[in-house]
Amino acid sequence: MIARPATRRHSNTGVWVLVAISLLLAANTSPPASPSARRPAGGPPASSGVRPPSGLTFTTAAGCRPAGDYPSPQLDRRVRQLLMAIAAHHHVRVSCIRTGHSRFVAGTRRVSNHILWRAVDVDQVDGHPVRASNSVARELARWIGQGAATVRPNEVGSPWAFGTRPWFTDPGHQDHLHVGFPGPTQAGGGR
């Protein structure tokens, strides 16, 4: 008669450890949720990880939330390029990009470039509010309209009447610089 090996009871602990490790690895390597799934309803899209330059700050004083809009991959690359060029020479405060801005241009049924991610408002230049007496902001508005930042906007609203487009002035633009770009939107991604 042949002797059979003694039966041993095996613990399932090792199997459960392997299952737990597999689940943890799967949870950490699963694809991220879509940008719209990661944001709260009505909020800006998920960030692309873009950090603003040191000369750029944001405010919610105008009812907008530009700090959350700046890193969005939906922001037109020309807006970000302009802000980076300005911040290399001035300290500017952005009061609006998209979130919180009205859908239509005031008094019209025309969709605002803000809603299309193609516009930005600046309410302070070098720590001083934009107003008719701010000569630094005046020169900045002229510089922007001339396309000196290597991007050429088709809207530069301000307190000053420089002449024809892209510049304009009206009662709604006496306390900030508005810069808008023509369509189509040139999404900025992580730039």
PDB file of C-alpha atoms in Angstrom:
ATOM      1  CA  MET A   1       0.000   0.000   0.000  1.00  0.00           C
ATOM      2  CA  ILE A   2       1.229   3.410  -0.922  1.00  0.00           C
ATOM      3  CA  ALA A   3       1.211   6.039   1.755  1.00  0.00           C
ATOM      4  CA  ARG A   4      -0.631   9.156   0.879  1.00  0.00           C
ATOM      5  CA  PRO A   5       0.761  12.477   1.869  1.00  0.00           C
ATOM      6  CA  ALA A   6      -0.971  14.033   4.792  1.00  0.00           C
ATOM      7  CA  THR A   7      -3.581  16.576   3.807  1.00  0.00           C
ATOM      8  CA  ARG A   8      -2.895  20.091   4.833  1.00  0.00           C
ATOM      9  CA  ARG A   9      -5.420  22.751   5.279  1.00  0.00           C
ATOM     10  CA  HIS A  10      -4.561  25.839   3.266  1.00  0.00           C
ATOM     11  CA  SER A  11      -5.365  29.269   4.448  1.00  0.00           C
ATOM     12  CA  ASN A  12      -7.055  31.585   1.933  1.00  0.00           C
ATOM     13  CA  THR A  13      -5.273  34.585   3.416  1.00  0.00           C
ATOM     14  CA  GLY A  14      -2.714  34.764   0.596  1.00  0.00           C
ATOM     15  CA  VAL A  15      -5.447  34.721  -2.032  1.00  0.00           C
ATOM     16  CA  TRP A  16      -7.324  37.523  -0.308  1.00  0.00           C
ATOM     17  CA  VAL A  17      -4.166  39.610  -0.079  1.00  0.00           C
ATOM     18  CA  LEU A  18      -3.602  39.171  -3.823  1.00  0.00           C
ATOM     19  CA  VAL A  19      -7.226  40.120  -4.548  1.00  0.00           C
ATOM     20  CA  ALA A  20      -6.944  43.241  -2.368  1.00  0.00           C
ATOM     21  CA  ILE A  21      -3.691  44.313  -4.070  1.00  0.00           C
ATOM     22  CA  SER A  22      -5.221  43.747  -7.504  1.00  0.00           C
ATOM     23  CA  LEU A  23      -8.242  45.871  -6.607  1.00  0.00           C
ATOM     24  CA  LEU A  24      -6.062  48.681  -5.291  1.00  0.00           C
ATOM     25  CA  LEU A  25      -3.907  48.649  -8.415  1.00  0.00           C
ATOM     26  CA  ALA A  26      -6.971  48.662 -10.662  1.00  0.00           C
ATOM     27  CA  ALA A  27      -8.474  51.594  -8.754  1.00  0.00           C
ATOM     28  CA  ASN A  28      -5.273  53.623  -9.132  1.00  0.00           C
ATOM     29  CA  THR A  29      -4.752  52.911 -12.833  1.00  0.00           C
ATOM     30  CA  SER A  30      -8.298  53.247 -14.120  1.00  0.00           C
ATOM     31  CA  PRO A  31      -8.782  56.074 -16.641  1.00  0.00           C
ATOM     32  CA  PRO A  32      -9.782  59.410 -15.110  1.00  0.00           C
ATOM     33  CA  ALA A  33     -13.353  60.555 -15.329  1.00  0.00           C
ATOM     34  CA  SER A  34     -14.227  62.922 -18.144  1.00  0.00           C
ATOM     35  CA  PRO A  35     -13.697  66.621 -17.365  1.00  0.00           C
ATOM     36  CA  SER A  36     -17.434  67.240 -17.121  1.00  0.00           C
ATOM     37  CA  ALA A  37     -17.816  64.385 -14.647  1.00  0.00           C
ATOM     38  CA  ARG A  38     -15.126  65.805 -12.326  1.00  0.00           C
ATOM     39  CA  ARG A  39     -16.525  69.298 -11.978  1.00  0.00           C
ATOM     40  CA  PRO A  40     -19.437  70.490  -9.898  1.00  0.00           C
ATOM     41  CA  ALA A  41     -22.542  71.368 -11.864  1.00  0.00           C
ATOM     42  CA  GLY A  42     -22.212  74.805 -13.425  1.00  0.00           C
ATOM     43  CA  GLY A  43     -18.550  75.163 -12.535  1.00  0.00           C
ATOM     44  CA  PRO A  44     -15.557  75.537 -14.806  1.00  0.00           C
ATOM     45  CA  PRO A  45     -14.094  72.444 -16.504  1.00  0.00           C
ATOM     46  CA  ALA A  46     -11.340  70.532 -14.787  1.00  0.00           C
ATOM     47  CA  SER A  47      -7.944  72.174 -14.656  1.00  0.00           C
ATOM     48  CA  SER A  48      -5.216  71.350 -17.139  1.00  0.00           C
ATOM     49  CA  GLY A  49      -2.583  72.027 -14.480  1.00  0.00           C
ATOM     50  CA  VAL A  50      -1.630  75.421 -15.935  1.00  0.00           C
ATOM     51  CA  ARG A  51      -0.324  77.836 -13.323  1.00  0.00           C
ATOM     52  CA  PRO A  52      -0.665  81.585 -13.815  1.00  0.00           C
ATOM     53  CA  PRO A  53       2.513  83.673 -14.044  1.00  0.00           C
ATOM     54  CA  SER A  54       3.549  85.631 -10.956  1.00  0.00           C
ATOM     55  CA  GLY A  55       2.333  88.972 -12.373  1.00  0.00           C
ATOM     56  CA  LEU A  56      -1.239  87.714 -12.669  1.00  0.00           C
ATOM     57  CA  THR A  57      -3.867  87.729  -9.915  1.00  0.00           C
ATOM     58  CA  PHE A  58      -7.623  87.186  -9.896  1.00  0.00           C
ATOM     59  CA  THR A  59     -10.642  88.714  -8.204  1.00  0.00           C
ATOM     60  CA  THR A  60     -14.299  87.824  -7.814  1.00  0.00           C
ATOM     61  CA  ALA A  61     -15.264  91.503  -7.335  1.00  0.00           C
ATOM     62  CA  ALA A  62     -17.081  91.638 -10.705  1.00  0.00           C
ATOM     63  CA  GLY A  63     -19.141  88.529  -9.943  1.00  0.00           C
ATOM     64  CA  CYS A  64     -16.972  86.221 -12.065  1.00  0.00           C
ATOM     65  CA  ARG A  65     -14.628  83.443 -10.971  1.00  0.00           C
ATOM     66  CA  PRO A  66     -11.603  83.795 -13.294  1.00  0.00           C
ATOM     67  CA  ALA A  67      -9.082  81.888 -11.151  1.00  0.00           C
ATOM     68  CA  GLY A  68     -10.891  78.632 -11.903  1.00  0.00           C
ATOM     69  CA  ASP A  69     -11.209  79.481 -15.605  1.00  0.00           C
ATOM     70  CA  TYR A  70      -7.555  80.328 -16.251  1.00  0.00           C
ATOM     71  CA  PRO A  71      -6.216  76.737 -16.132  1.00  0.00           C
ATOM     72  CA  SER A  72      -9.080  75.299 -18.206  1.00  0.00           C
ATOM     73  CA  PRO A  73      -8.094  73.534 -21.424  1.00  0.00           C
ATOM     74  CA  GLN A  74     -11.099  75.275 -23.012  1.00  0.00           C
ATOM     75  CA  LEU A  75      -9.561  78.728 -22.581  1.00  0.00           C
ATOM     76  CA  ASP A  76      -8.534  80.138 -25.944  1.00  0.00           C
ATOM     77  CA  ARG A  77      -4.737  79.920 -26.188  1.00  0.00           C
ATOM     78  CA  ARG A  78      -4.623  83.548 -27.397  1.00  0.00           C
ATOM     79  CA  VAL A  79      -6.158  84.737 -24.104  1.00  0.00           C
ATOM     80  CA  ARG A  80      -3.566  82.849 -22.084  1.00  0.00           C
ATOM     81  CA  GLN A  81      -0.745  84.019 -24.392  1.00  0.00           C
ATOM     82  CA  LEU A  82      -1.884  87.629 -24.006  1.00  0.00           C
ATOM     83  CA  LEU A  83      -2.085  87.391 -20.214  1.00  0.00           C
ATOM     84  CA  MET A  84       1.371  85.826 -20.017  1.00  0.00           C
ATOM     85  CA  ALA A  85       2.816  88.595 -22.210  1.00  0.00           C
ATOM     86  CA  ILE A  86       1.186  91.316 -20.105  1.00  0.00           C
ATOM     87  CA  ALA A  87       2.271  89.697 -16.823  1.00  0.00           C
ATOM     88  CA  ALA A  88       5.880  89.758 -18.026  1.00  0.00           C
ATOM     89  CA  HIS A  89       5.757  93.590 -17.843  1.00  0.00           C
ATOM     90  CA  HIS A  90       2.928  94.453 -15.428  1.00  0.00           C
ATOM     91  CA  HIS A  91       1.039  93.137 -12.453  1.00  0.00           C
ATOM     92  CA  VAL A  92      -2.553  92.772 -13.623  1.00  0.00           C
ATOM     93  CA  ARG A  93      -5.705  91.606 -11.920  1.00  0.00           C
ATOM     94  CA  VAL A  94      -8.170  89.592 -13.980  1.00  0.00           C
ATOM     95  CA  SER A  95     -11.796  90.214 -13.083  1.00  0.00           C
ATOM     96  CA  CYS A  96     -13.523  87.931 -15.594  1.00  0.00           C
ATOM     97  CA  ILE A  97     -12.856  85.186 -18.084  1.00  0.00           C
ATOM     98  CA  ARG A  98     -15.996  83.041 -18.412  1.00  0.00           C
ATOM     99  CA  THR A  99     -17.620  81.706 -15.243  1.00  0.00           C
ATOM    100  CA  GLY A 100     -20.126  84.261 -13.961  1.00  0.00           C
ATOM    101  CA  HIS A 101     -20.240  86.394 -17.120  1.00  0.00           C
ATOM    102  CA  SER A 102     -23.584  87.017 -18.825  1.00  0.00           C
ATOM    103  CA  ARG A 103     -24.322  84.899 -21.891  1.00  0.00           C
ATOM    104  CA  PHE A 104     -25.021  87.867 -24.162  1.00  0.00           C
ATOM    105  CA  VAL A 105     -23.227  91.145 -24.836  1.00  0.00           C
ATOM    106  CA  ALA A 106     -25.082  93.805 -22.804  1.00  0.00           C
ATOM    107  CA  GLY A 107     -28.191  95.039 -24.620  1.00  0.00           C
ATOM    108  CA  THR A 108     -27.923  92.479 -27.450  1.00  0.00           C
ATOM    109  CA  ARG A 109     -28.707  88.873 -28.313  1.00  0.00           C
ATOM    110  CA  ARG A 110     -25.109  88.317 -29.490  1.00  0.00           C
ATOM    111  CA  VAL A 111     -23.271  85.615 -27.524  1.00  0.00           C
ATOM    112  CA  SER A 112     -20.367  87.092 -25.574  1.00  0.00           C
ATOM    113  CA  ASN A 113     -16.816  86.026 -26.369  1.00  0.00           C
ATOM    114  CA  HIS A 114     -16.479  85.412 -22.626  1.00  0.00           C
ATOM    115  CA  ILE A 115     -18.944  82.540 -22.857  1.00  0.00           C
ATOM    116  CA  LEU A 116     -16.966  81.129 -25.798  1.00  0.00           C
ATOM    117  CA  TRP A 117     -13.694  81.229 -23.778  1.00  0.00           C
ATOM    118  CA  ARG A 118     -12.280  83.961 -26.073  1.00  0.00           C
ATOM    119  CA  ALA A 119     -12.248  87.046 -23.817  1.00  0.00           C
ATOM    120  CA  VAL A 120     -10.752  88.417 -20.630  1.00  0.00           C
ATOM    121  CA  ASP A 121     -11.380  91.479 -18.448  1.00  0.00           C
ATOM    122  CA  VAL A 122      -8.636  93.206 -16.427  1.00  0.00           C
ATOM    123  CA  ASP A 123      -9.676  95.641 -13.698  1.00  0.00           C
ATOM    124  CA  GLN A 124      -6.260  96.622 -12.269  1.00  0.00           C
ATOM    125  CA  VAL A 125      -2.864  97.343 -13.786  1.00  0.00           C
ATOM    126  CA  ASP A 126       0.161  97.597 -11.497  1.00  0.00           C
ATOM    127  CA  GLY A 127      -2.096  97.799  -8.455  1.00  0.00           C
ATOM    128  CA  HIS A 128      -4.245 100.691  -9.728  1.00  0.00           C
ATOM    129  CA  PRO A 129      -7.832 100.429 -10.934  1.00  0.00           C
ATOM    130  CA  VAL A 130      -8.490 100.816 -14.635  1.00  0.00           C
ATOM    131  CA  ARG A 131     -10.082 104.221 -15.142  1.00  0.00           C
ATOM    132  CA  ALA A 132      -9.664 107.161 -17.502  1.00  0.00           C
ATOM    133  CA  SER A 133      -6.915 108.705 -15.307  1.00  0.00           C
ATOM    134  CA  ASN A 134      -4.739 105.547 -15.274  1.00  0.00           C
ATOM    135  CA  SER A 135      -2.074 106.294 -17.917  1.00  0.00           C
ATOM    136  CA  VAL A 136      -0.348 102.907 -17.533  1.00  0.00           C
ATOM    137  CA  ALA A 137      -3.624 101.090 -18.251  1.00  0.00           C
ATOM    138  CA  ARG A 138      -4.204 103.430 -21.204  1.00  0.00           C
ATOM    139  CA  GLU A 139      -0.852 102.534 -22.766  1.00  0.00           C
ATOM    140  CA  LEU A 140      -1.490  98.852 -22.087  1.00  0.00           C
ATOM    141  CA  ALA A 141      -4.843  99.054 -23.931  1.00  0.00           C
ATOM    142  CA  ARG A 142      -3.106 100.678 -26.899  1.00  0.00           C
ATOM    143  CA  TRP A 143      -0.304  98.045 -26.848  1.00  0.00           C
ATOM    144  CA  ILE A 144      -2.823  95.181 -26.744  1.00  0.00           C
ATOM    145  CA  GLY A 145      -4.829  96.596 -29.674  1.00  0.00           C
ATOM    146  CA  GLN A 146      -1.691  96.941 -31.777  1.00  0.00           C
ATOM    147  CA  GLY A 147      -1.088  93.197 -31.448  1.00  0.00           C
ATOM    148  CA  ALA A 148       2.222  93.726 -29.677  1.00  0.00           C
ATOM    149  CA  ALA A 149       1.714  90.547 -27.643  1.00  0.00           C
ATOM    150  CA  THR A 150       1.927  88.546 -30.919  1.00  0.00           C
ATOM    151  CA  VAL A 151      -1.828  87.960 -30.778  1.00  0.00           C
ATOM    152  CA  ARG A 152      -4.249  90.363 -32.406  1.00  0.00           C
ATOM    153  CA  PRO A 153      -7.624  90.780 -30.693  1.00  0.00           C
ATOM    154  CA  ASN A 154     -10.648  92.133 -32.505  1.00  0.00           C
ATOM    155  CA  GLU A 155     -12.080  93.736 -29.335  1.00  0.00           C
ATOM    156  CA  VAL A 156     -10.270  96.034 -26.906  1.00  0.00           C
ATOM    157  CA  GLY A 157     -12.800  97.814 -24.739  1.00  0.00           C
ATOM    158  CA  SER A 158     -11.582 100.496 -22.345  1.00  0.00           C
ATOM    159  CA  PRO A 159     -12.313 103.992 -20.987  1.00  0.00           C
ATOM    160  CA  TRP A 160     -10.445 105.534 -23.957  1.00  0.00           C
ATOM    161  CA  ALA A 161     -11.538 106.286 -27.511  1.00  0.00           C
ATOM    162  CA  PHE A 162      -8.475 105.388 -29.588  1.00  0.00           C
ATOM    163  CA  GLY A 163     -10.350 105.243 -32.866  1.00  0.00           C
ATOM    164  CA  THR A 164     -11.459 102.329 -34.973  1.00  0.00           C
ATOM    165  CA  ARG A 165     -11.510  98.644 -34.201  1.00  0.00           C
ATOM    166  CA  PRO A 166     -10.227  96.790 -32.369  1.00  0.00           C
ATOM    167  CA  TRP A 167     -10.633  99.610 -29.827  1.00  0.00           C
ATOM    168  CA  PHE A 168     -13.960 100.739 -28.497  1.00  0.00           C
ATOM    169  CA  THR A 169     -15.332 102.524 -25.481  1.00  0.00           C
ATOM    170  CA  ASP A 170     -18.781 102.697 -23.941  1.00  0.00           C
ATOM    171  CA  PRO A 171     -20.331 103.205 -20.486  1.00  0.00           C
ATOM    172  CA  GLY A 172     -19.855  99.512 -19.620  1.00  0.00           C
ATOM    173  CA  HIS A 173     -16.080  99.620 -20.127  1.00  0.00           C
ATOM    174  CA  GLN A 174     -15.046 102.571 -17.953  1.00  0.00           C
ATOM    175  CA  ASP A 175     -13.564 100.452 -15.157  1.00  0.00           C
ATOM    176  CA  HIS A 176     -11.804  97.604 -16.946  1.00  0.00           C
ATOM    177  CA  LEU A 177      -9.998  96.497 -20.080  1.00  0.00           C
ATOM    178  CA  HIS A 178     -11.930  93.979 -22.136  1.00  0.00           C
ATOM    179  CA  VAL A 179     -10.020  91.942 -24.713  1.00  0.00           C
ATOM    180  CA  GLY A 180     -11.774  89.534 -27.061  1.00  0.00           C
ATOM    181  CA  PHE A 181     -10.673  87.390 -29.971  1.00  0.00           C
ATOM    182  CA  PRO A 182     -12.478  86.337 -33.147  1.00  0.00           C
ATOM    183  CA  GLY A 183     -13.744  82.812 -33.686  1.00  0.00           C
ATOM    184  CA  PRO A 184     -13.245  80.009 -33.890  1.00  0.00           C
ATOM    185  CA  THR A 185     -11.968  79.383 -30.393  1.00  0.00           C
ATOM    186  CA  GLN A 186      -8.389  78.132 -30.350  1.00  0.00           C
ATOM    187  CA  ALA A 187      -8.453  75.919 -27.267  1.00  0.00           C
ATOM    188  CA  GLY A 188      -5.368  76.284 -25.140  1.00  0.00           C
ATOM    189  CA  GLY A 189      -4.898  72.888 -23.542  1.00  0.00           C
ATOM    190  CA  GLY A 190      -1.976  72.832 -21.159  1.00  0.00           C
ATOM    191  CA  ARG A 191      -0.100  75.795 -22.609  1.00  0.00           C
TER     192      ARG A 191
END
